[in-house]
Structure formats: structure tokens, C-alpha cells
Coordinates of C-alpha atoms and ligand atoms in Angstrom, one line a residue:
X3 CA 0.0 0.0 0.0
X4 CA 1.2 2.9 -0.7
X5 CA 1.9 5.4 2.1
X6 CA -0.5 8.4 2.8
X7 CA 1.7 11.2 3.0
X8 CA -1.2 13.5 3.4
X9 CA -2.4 12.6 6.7
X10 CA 1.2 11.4 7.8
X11 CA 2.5 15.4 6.8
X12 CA -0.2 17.0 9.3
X13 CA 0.7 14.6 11.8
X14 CA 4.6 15.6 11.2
X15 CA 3.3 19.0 11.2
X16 CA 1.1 18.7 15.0
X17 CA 3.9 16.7 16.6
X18 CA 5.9 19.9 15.6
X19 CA 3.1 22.3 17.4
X20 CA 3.5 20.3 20.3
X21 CA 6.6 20.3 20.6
X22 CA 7.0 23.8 19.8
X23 CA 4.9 25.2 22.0
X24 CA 3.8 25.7 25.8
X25 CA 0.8 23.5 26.5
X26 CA -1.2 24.8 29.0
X27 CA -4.9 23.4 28.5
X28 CA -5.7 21.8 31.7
X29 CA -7.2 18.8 30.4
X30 CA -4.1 17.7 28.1
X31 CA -0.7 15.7 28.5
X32 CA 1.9 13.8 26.7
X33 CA 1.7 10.3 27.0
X34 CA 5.1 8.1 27.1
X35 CA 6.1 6.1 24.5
X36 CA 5.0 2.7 25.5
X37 CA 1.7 4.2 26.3
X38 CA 1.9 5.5 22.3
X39 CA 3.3 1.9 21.4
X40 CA 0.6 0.3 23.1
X41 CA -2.4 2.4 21.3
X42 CA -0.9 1.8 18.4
X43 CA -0.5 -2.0 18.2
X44 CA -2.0 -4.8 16.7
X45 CA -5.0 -5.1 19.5
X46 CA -6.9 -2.4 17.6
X47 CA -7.7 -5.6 15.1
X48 CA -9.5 -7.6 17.5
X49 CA -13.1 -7.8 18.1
X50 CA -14.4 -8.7 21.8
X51 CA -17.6 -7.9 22.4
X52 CA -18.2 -8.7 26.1
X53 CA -15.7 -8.5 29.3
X54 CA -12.7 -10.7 29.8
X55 CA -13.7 -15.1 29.8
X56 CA -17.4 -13.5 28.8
X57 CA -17.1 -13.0 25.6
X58 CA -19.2 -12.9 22.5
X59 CA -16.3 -13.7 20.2
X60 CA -13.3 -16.7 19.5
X61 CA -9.4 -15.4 19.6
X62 CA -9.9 -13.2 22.8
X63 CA -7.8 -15.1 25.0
X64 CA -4.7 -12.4 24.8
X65 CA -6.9 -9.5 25.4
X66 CA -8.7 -11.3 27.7
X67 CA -4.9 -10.6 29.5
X68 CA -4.2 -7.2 28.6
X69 CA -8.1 -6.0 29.8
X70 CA -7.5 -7.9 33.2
X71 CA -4.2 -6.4 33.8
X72 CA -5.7 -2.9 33.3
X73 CA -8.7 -3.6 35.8
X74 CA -6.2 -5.1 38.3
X75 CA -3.5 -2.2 37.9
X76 CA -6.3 0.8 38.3
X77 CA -7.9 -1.3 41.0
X78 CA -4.1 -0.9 43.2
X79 CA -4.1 2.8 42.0
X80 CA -7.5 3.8 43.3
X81 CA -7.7 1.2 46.1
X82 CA -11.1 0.2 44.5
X83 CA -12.8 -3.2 44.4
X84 CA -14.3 -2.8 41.4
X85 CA -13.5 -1.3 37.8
X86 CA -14.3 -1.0 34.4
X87 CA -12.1 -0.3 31.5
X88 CA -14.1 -0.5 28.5
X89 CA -15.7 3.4 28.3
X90 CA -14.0 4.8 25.4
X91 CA -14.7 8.3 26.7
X92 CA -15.4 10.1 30.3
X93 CA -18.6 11.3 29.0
X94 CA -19.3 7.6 27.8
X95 CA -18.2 6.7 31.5
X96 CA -20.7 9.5 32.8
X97 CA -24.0 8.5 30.4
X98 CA -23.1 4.7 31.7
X99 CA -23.7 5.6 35.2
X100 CA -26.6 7.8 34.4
X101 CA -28.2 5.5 32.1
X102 CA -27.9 2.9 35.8
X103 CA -29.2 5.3 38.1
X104 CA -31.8 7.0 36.4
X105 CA -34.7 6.8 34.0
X106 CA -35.4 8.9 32.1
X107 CA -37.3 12.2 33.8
X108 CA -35.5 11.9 37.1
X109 CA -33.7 14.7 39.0
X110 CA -29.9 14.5 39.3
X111 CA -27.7 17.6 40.3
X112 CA -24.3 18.7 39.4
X113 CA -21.9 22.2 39.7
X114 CA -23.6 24.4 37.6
X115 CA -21.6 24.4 33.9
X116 CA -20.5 28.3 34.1
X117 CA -19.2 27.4 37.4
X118 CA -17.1 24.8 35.9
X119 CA -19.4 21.6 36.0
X120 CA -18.9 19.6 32.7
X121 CA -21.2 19.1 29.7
X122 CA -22.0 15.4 30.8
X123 CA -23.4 16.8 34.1
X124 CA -26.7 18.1 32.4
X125 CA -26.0 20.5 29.9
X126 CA -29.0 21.0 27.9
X127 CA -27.4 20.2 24.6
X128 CA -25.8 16.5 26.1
X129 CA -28.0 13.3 26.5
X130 CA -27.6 13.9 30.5
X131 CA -29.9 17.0 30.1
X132 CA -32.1 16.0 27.5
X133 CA -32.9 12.5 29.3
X134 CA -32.9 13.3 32.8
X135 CA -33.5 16.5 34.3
X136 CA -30.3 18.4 35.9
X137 CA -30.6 20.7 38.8
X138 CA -27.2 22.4 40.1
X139 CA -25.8 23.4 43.0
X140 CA -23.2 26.5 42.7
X141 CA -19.6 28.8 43.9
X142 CA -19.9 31.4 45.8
X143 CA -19.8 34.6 44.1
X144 CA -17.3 35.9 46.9
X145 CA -15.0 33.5 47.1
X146 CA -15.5 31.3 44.6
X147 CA -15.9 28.1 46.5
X148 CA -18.7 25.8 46.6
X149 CA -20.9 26.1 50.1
X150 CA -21.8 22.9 50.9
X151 CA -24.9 24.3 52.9
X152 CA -26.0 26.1 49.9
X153 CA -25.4 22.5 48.1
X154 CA -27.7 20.4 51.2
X155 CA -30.5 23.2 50.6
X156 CA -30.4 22.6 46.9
X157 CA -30.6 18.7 47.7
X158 CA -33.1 18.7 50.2
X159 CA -35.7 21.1 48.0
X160 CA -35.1 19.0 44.3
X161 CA -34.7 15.9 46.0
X162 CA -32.2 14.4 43.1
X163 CA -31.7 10.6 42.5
X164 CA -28.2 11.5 41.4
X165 CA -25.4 13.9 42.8
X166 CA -21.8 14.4 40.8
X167 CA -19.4 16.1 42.1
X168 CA -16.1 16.9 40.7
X169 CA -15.5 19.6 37.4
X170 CA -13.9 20.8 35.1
X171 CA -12.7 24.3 35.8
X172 CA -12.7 24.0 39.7
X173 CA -9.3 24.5 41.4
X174 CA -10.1 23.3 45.0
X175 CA -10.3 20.1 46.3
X176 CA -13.2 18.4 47.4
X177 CA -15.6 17.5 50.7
X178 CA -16.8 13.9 49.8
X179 CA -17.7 12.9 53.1
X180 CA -20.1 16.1 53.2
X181 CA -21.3 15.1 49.7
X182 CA -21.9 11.5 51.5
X183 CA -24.0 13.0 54.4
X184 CA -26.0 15.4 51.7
X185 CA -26.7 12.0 49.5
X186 CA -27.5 9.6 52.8
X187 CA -29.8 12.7 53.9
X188 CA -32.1 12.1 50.8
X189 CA -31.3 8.5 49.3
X190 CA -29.3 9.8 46.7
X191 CA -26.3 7.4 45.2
X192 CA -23.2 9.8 44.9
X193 CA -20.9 10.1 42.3
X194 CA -18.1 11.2 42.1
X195 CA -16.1 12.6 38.2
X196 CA -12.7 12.7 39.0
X197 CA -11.6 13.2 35.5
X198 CA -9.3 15.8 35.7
X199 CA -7.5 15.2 39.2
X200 CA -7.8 11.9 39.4
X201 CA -3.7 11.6 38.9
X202 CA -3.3 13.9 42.2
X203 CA -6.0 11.3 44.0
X204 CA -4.3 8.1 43.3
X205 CA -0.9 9.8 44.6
X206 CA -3.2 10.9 47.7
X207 CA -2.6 14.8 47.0
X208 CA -5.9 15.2 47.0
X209 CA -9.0 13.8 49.1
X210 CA -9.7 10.5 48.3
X211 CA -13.6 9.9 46.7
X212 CA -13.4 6.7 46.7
X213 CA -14.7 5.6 50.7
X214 CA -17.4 8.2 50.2
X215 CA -18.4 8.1 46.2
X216 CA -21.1 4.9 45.8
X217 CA -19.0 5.2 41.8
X218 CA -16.4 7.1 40.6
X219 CA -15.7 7.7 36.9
X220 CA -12.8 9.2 35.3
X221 CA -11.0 10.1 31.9
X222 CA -7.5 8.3 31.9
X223 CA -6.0 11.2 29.4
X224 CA -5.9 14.0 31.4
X225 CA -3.9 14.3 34.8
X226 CA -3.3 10.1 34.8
X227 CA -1.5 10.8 31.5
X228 CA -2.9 7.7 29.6
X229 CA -4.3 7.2 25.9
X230 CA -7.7 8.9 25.6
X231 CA -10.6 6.9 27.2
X232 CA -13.1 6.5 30.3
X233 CA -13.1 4.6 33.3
X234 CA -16.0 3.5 35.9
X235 CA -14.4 2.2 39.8
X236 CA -16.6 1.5 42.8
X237 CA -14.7 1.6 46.5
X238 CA -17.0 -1.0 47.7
X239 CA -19.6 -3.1 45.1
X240 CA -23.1 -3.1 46.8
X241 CA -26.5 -4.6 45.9
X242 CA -29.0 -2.2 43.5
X243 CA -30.9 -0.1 45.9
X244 CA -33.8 -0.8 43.2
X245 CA -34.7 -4.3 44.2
X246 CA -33.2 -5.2 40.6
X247 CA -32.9 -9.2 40.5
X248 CA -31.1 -11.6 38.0
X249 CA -32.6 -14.2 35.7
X250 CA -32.0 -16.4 38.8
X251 CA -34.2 -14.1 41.2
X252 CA -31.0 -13.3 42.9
X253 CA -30.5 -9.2 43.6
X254 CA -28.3 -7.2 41.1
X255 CA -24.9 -6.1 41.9
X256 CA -24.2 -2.1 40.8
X257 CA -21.2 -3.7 39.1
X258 CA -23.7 -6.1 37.1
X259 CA -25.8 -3.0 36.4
X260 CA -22.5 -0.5 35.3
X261 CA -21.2 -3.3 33.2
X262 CA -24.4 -3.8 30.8
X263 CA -24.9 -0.3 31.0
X264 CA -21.2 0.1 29.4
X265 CA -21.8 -2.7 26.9
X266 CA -24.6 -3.3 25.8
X267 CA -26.1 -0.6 27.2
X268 CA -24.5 2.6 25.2
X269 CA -21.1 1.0 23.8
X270 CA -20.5 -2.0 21.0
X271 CA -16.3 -3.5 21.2
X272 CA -13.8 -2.3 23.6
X273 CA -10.9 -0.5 22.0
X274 CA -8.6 -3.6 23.3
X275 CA -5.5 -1.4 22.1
X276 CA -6.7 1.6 24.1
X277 CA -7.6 -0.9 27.0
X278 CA -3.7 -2.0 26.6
X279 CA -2.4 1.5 26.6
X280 CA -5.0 2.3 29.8
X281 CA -2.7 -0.6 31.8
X282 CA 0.6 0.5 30.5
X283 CA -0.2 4.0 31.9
X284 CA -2.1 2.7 35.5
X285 CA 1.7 1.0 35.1
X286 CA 3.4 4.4 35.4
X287 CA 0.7 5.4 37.6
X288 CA 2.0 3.4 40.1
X289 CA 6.0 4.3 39.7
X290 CA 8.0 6.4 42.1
X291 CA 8.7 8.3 38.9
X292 CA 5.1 9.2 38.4
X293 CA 5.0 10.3 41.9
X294 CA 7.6 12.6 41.6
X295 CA 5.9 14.3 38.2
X296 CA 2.5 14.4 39.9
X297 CA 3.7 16.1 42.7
X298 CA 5.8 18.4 40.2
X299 CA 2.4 19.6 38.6
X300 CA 0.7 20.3 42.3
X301 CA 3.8 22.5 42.6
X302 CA 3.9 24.1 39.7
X303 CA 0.3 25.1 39.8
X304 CA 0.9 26.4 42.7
X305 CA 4.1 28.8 41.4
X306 CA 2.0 29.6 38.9
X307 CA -0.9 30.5 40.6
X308 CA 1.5 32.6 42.6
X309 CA 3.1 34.5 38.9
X310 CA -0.5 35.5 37.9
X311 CA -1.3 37.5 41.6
X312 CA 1.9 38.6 41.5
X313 CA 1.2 40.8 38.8
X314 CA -2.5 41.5 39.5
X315 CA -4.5 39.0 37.8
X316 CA -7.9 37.6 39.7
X317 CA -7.4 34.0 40.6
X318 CA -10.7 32.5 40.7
X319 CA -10.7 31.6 44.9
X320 CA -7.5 33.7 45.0
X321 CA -5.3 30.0 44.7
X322 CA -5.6 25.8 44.0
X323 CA -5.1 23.0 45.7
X324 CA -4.9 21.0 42.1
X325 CA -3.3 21.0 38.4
X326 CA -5.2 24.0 37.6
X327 CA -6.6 27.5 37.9
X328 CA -9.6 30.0 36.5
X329 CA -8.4 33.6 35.7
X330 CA -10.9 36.4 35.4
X331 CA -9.4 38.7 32.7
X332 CA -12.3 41.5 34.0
X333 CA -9.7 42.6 36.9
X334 CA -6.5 43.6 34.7
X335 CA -8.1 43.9 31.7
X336 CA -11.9 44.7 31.3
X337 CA -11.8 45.0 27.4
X338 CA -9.9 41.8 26.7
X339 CA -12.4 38.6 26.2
X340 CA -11.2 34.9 27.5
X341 CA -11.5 34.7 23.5
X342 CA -9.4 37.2 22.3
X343 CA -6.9 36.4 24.6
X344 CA -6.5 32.6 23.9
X345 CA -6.4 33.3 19.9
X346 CA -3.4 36.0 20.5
X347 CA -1.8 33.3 22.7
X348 CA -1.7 30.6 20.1
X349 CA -0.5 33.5 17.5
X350 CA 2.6 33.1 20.0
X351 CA 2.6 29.4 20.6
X352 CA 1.4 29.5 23.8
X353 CA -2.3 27.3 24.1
X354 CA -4.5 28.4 27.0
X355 CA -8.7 27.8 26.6
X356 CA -11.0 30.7 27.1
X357 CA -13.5 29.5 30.3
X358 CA -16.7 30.9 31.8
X359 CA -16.0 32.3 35.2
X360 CA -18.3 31.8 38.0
X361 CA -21.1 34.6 37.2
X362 CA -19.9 35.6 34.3
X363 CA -20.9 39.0 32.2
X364 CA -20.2 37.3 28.8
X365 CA -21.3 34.6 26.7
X366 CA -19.5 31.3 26.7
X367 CA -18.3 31.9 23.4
X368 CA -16.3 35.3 24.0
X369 CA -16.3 34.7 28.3
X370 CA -14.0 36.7 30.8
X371 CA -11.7 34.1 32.0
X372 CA -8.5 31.7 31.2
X373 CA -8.4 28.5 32.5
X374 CA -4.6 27.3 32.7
X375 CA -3.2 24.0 33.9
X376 CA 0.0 22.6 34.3
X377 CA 0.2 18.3 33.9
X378 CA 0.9 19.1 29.9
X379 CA 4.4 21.3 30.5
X380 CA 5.1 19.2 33.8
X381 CA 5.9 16.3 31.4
X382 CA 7.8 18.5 28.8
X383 CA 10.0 18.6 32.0
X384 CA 9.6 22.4 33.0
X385 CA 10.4 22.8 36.9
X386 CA 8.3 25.9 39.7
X387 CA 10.9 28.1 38.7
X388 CA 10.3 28.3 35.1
X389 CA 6.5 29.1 36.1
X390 CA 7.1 32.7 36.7
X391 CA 9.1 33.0 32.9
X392 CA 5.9 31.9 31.3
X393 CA 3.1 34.1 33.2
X394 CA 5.6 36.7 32.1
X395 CA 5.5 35.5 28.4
X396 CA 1.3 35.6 28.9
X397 CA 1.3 39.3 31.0
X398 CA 3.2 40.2 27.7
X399 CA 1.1 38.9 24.9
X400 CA -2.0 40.1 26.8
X401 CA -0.7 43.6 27.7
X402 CA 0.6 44.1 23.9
X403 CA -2.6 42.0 22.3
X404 CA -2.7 44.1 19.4
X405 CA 1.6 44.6 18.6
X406 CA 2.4 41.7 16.3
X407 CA 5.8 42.9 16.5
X408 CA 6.1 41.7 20.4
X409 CA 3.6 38.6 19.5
X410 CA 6.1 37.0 17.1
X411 CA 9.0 37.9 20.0
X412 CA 7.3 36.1 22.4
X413 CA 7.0 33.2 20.0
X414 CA 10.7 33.3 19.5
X415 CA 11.1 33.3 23.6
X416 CA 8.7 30.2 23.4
X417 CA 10.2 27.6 20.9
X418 CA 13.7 28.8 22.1
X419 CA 12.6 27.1 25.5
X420 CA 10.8 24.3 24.1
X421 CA 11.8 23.1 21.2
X422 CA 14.7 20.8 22.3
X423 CA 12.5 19.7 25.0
X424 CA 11.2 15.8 24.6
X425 CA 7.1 15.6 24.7
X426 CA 7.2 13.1 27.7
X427 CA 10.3 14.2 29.5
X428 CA 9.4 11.4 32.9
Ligands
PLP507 C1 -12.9 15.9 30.5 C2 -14.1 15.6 31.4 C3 -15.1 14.7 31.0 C4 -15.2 14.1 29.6 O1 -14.2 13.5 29.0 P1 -14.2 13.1 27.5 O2 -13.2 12.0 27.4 O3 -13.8 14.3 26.7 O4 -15.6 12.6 27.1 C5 -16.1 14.3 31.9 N1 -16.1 15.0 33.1 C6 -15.3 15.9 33.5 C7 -15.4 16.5 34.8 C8 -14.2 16.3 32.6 O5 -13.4 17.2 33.0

């Protein structure tokens, strides 16, 4: 066959960008290269329809292997007794576990979306809030934390089947034994979405979810720097509050229920090359060296968080406890949208995503804020005292958004750092 130089050039030309660049979008990493080896192997031929020595095909006895050692690895990371690899996506993860706990019509709640709640926790436009109705709980406009009062209220008046809690733009750590109380107070299951902390959890950085959370889902590409994919864990497997029973007459396990919800229920064959790359990287997950880069990122969130105040930006609950923080422009620069700023960024190879902030004046298309992370340039090997060198690089580009002239200088500044810098530097 011969060799598709089209597609192969713009991949050529993105592992350039990334290498180029400084990668700061919260919810991105660079995987090793066994990780990459893995993904890219000769698994993503097989068909195995079913979960490993319950299958619907012949020939699965290898991936049979590969799947178990990925259950078994992220079960040691997460302390959990149960998991499930198979969800090719943590919004496939999050519309299994709905799809278990709900039916369609009934209440579940989860951080309100421009207070950095995901779309899988009942945006209208996402089968979580056109299926089941969402109510959410919120920050506080002073500090912007979330009041786990104002959260019990919410509970106790909308009475939802279903609470999340975890987000994507949040920067502080979370209370899941008060979640716990809240969900035992109205016979709610809890869940928790670690997706984009969940490296800093299994490293016990963070509070652990899983003695509190009835499930926990997960991505594995973001902070657990894996291939791209999903992931369902229970602490503790426990019989269907539903009085679900088996063809036997026997009550349903929750992990019976999560695992047809997963397949059959919303997914067809496991990506059994993705599933490989999942245990290579719950592998790493479990190194001294990936200790050492997790704590790395907590650190350098925390210089960086440091960089922005320093010069007089708004930090979103004025610090984090994570990988991460939310920026409100409106402070330093009332004219400049989250949008305009992340497009003059890129101009100078330097990728950021505009982000709601929490009561935001502006639309989530242009919005006021910046959310900025640090897992991605953690693994391109950058240390806490590098942080304050590229908040300067951003104070620059933003204070001179419309001078090309210092634009293309601060691209020069960027690439001259990075570009003899390896992707995955761990
Ligand atoms: C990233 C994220 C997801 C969804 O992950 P995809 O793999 O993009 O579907 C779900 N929940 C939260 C909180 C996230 O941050």
C-alpha cells in the first residue's frame, strides 16, 4: 500500500506544534512512548464484544490478558474493588452511570456548567440534560468556592436521584464525606467525576472519593497521563438499591448494572488497544517516577498561581489546591475577552482555553476568564521556577494584544525554550 503522506505530513506538522509550543490546557498531557506503542498495536484488530472469559467472540484469549491487567493495575491505584475499562470516553463513563441510576425524567444535580461543572453533568445540549433533568448546585460569588450548605439546601428542595461532584474548571479540592451526608440525607447514590484530578488522587494529594463516592468515573487522558478513554471504579460493590434481580431471582450487583450499561447498554467492542495503553499507563501510575511528576504539577500550579497574583491577575478563589486554575481577565483587563486572549496566545505558541468564570458578564463563546493548567508542561519537564518566565510571556502577549511585532518575539522566547525539550520528559 502505498503510504498516505497527506495525513502522515499534518501529523509531522502537530507533533511539531506540540513540541514547539507551551501546553497549558488543563485537560491535556503527553503520554510516554510505551503508552503510544501500546495504542498503536495490533489489538486495535481484534473484536471482543463482552468482558474478559465473557465474551461474545473466539481469539480473545490475549486480550482477555491485557483488559484484566488494566482492571487489576487501576484497581491498586484507586484502592477500589471494582473497575471497568471498557468506556472509550469520560462522557461515555458519565452517560453509563446515568443511564444505571436513572430513568429517564428523574432529577440529578451537578456544579452548575459556568461554574465549571462539565457538559456530561446536564448541559442541555448533552443526553444527560435532555434524558434526565439536571438541577445544580453553585460557587460562591465571593469566594468562589462551593458552600456545601447552599449544596444540602439545593438537595433537600429537588430531592435528586443522582449527585456528581467533581468539574472541570474548579481548582479546589473536594468535601466527599459532606457530599456523603448530603446523598444519605435524601437516598441519593453519589458520584463522584474525577476526571481531571484523578492523577493527584491516586498519589493521595488530593482527598480520596473513593470511601465516600457509591462510583467514581474518570477520563485516563488528562492528569493520569494515559491514551484517551473512560473509566467506571466502585470503593466498595453493593447490591441495587432498586430491588433489581437476575434471571435467577437473585438481587443485582451495581457492578452487574454498570457493566451492561457500558456494553450493551450505550457501547459496542472495547478499543482492546486503548484498554492495553490504559494498563501501560495505571503501570506508570504506580511508579515512584510518576509520583515525583504528579507532585511536580501540584507544585507548579501552585508557582504559577503565585506568577499570575503577583502581577495583579484575579485567581478564581485567589489559589488551587490541584493542576489548575480559572483567571478572570475583568480585573487587569476589562476590554480583553477569555477569546481574544486565547487566539493571540496561540499566535505566539502559547495554548490556553477561554473559560466561563463563575457569574460571568459574557457569553461562553467570547467569556471573561482563562483556565490554565500545568500536567501538559510538567511532562515537557519544566520545573516551579520556570512558572514565573511563562506568566511573564502571557502578562506580555495580553498587555501588547494588538503589537504583532512583540507577539512574534514572544513566540521566538517560546520555541527557544521548548523546542529541544522531549514531549514526555518522565
Ligand atoms: C474531561 C471531562 C469529562 C469528559 O471526558 P471526554 O473524554 O472528553 O468525554 C467528563 N467529566 C469531566 C469533569 C471532565 O473534565
Amino acid at each position: 500500500m502505498k503510504r498516505d503522506n497527506q495525513i502522515f505530513d499534518l501529523i509531522e506538522q502537530e507533533r511539531r506544534r506540540q513540541t514547539s509550543g507551551i501546553e497549558l490546557i488543563a485537560s491535556e498531557n503527553f503520554v510516554s512512548e510505551q503508552v503510544m506503542e501500546a495504542m498503536g498495536s495490533v489489538l486495535t484488530n481484534k473484536y471482543a464484544e463482552g468482558y474478559p472469559n465473557k465474551r461474545y467472540y473466539g481469539g480473545c484469549q490475549i486480550v482477555d490478558q491485557t483488559e484484566q491487567l488494566a482492571i487489576e493495575r487501576v484497581k491498586t491505584l484507586f484502592n477500589a474493588e471494582w473497575a471497568n475499562v471498557q468506556p472509550h470516553s469520560g462522557a461515555q463513563a458519565n452517560m453509563a452511570v446515568l443511564m444505571s441510576c436513572l430513568k429517564p425524567g428523574d432529577v440529578f444535580m451537578g456544579l452548575d456548567l459556568s461554574h465549571g461543572g462539565h457538559l456530561s453533568h446536564g448541559s442541555p445540549v448533552n443526553s444527560s440534560g435532555i434524558l434526565y433533568h439536571a438541577v445544580a448546585y453553585a460557587v460562591e460569588e465571593e469566594t468562589g468556592i462551593i458552600n456545601y450548605d447552599r449544596m444540602e439546601e439545593v438537595a433537600l428542595r429537588e430531592r435528586p436521584k443522582l449527585i456528581i461532584g467533581g468539574a472541570s474548571a474548579y481548582s479546589r479540592d473536594w468535601d466527599w464525606k459532606r457530599m456523603r451526608a448530603i446523598a444519605d440525607k435524601i437516598g441519593a447514590i453519589l458520584m463522584g467525576d474525577i476526571s481531571h484530578p484523578a492523577g493527584l488522587i491516586a498519589r493521595k494529594l488530593l482527598n480520596d472519593p473513593m470511601p465516600y463516592c457509591h462510583i467514581v468515573t474518570t477520563t485516563t487522558h488528562k492528569t493520569l497521563r494515559g491514551p484517551r478513554g473512560g473509566l467506571i471504579m466502585m470503593g466498595k460493590d453493593f447490591v441495587n438499591p432498586w430491588g433489581l434481580t437476575t434471571p435467577k431471582g437473585e438481587p443485582k450487583m451495581m457492578s452487574q448494572i454498570l457493566d451492561s450499561a457500558v456494553f450493551p447498554g450505550i457501547q459496542g467492542g472495547p478499543l482492546e488497544h486503548v484498554i492495553a495503553a490504559k494498563a501501560v499507563a495505571f503501570g506508570e501510575c504506580l511508579s515512584d517516577n510518576y509520583l515525583a511528576y504528579i507532585k511536580q504539577v501540584q507544585l507548579n500550579a501552585q508557582s504559577m498561581c503565585q506568577a499570575f497574583l503577583k502581577r495583579g491577575y484575579k485567581v478564581i478563589s485567589d489559589g488551587t489546591d490541584n493542576h489548575l486554575m480559572l483567571i478572570d481577565l475583568r480585573t487587569k483587563f476589562p476590554d480583553i475577552t477569555g477569546k481574544l486572549a486565547e487566539n493571540t496566545l496561540v499566535k505566539a505558541d502559547i495554548t490556553i482555553n477561554k473559560n466561563m468564570v463563575p457569574f460571568d458578564s459574557r457569553t461562553p463563546f467570547s467569556t471573561s476568564g482563562i483556565r490554565v493548567g500545568t500536567p501538559a508542561i510538567t511532562s515537557r519537564g519544566l520545573k516551579e521556577h520556570e512558572m514565573d518566565d511563562i506568566v511573564a510571556l502571557i502578562d506580555e502577549v495580553i498587555s501588547n494584544i494588538e503589537d504583532n511585532t512583540v507577539i512574534e518575539k514572544v513566540a521566538g522566547k517560546v520555541n527557544e525554550m521548548m523546542s529541544f525539550r522531549p514531549l514526555n520528559a518522565w
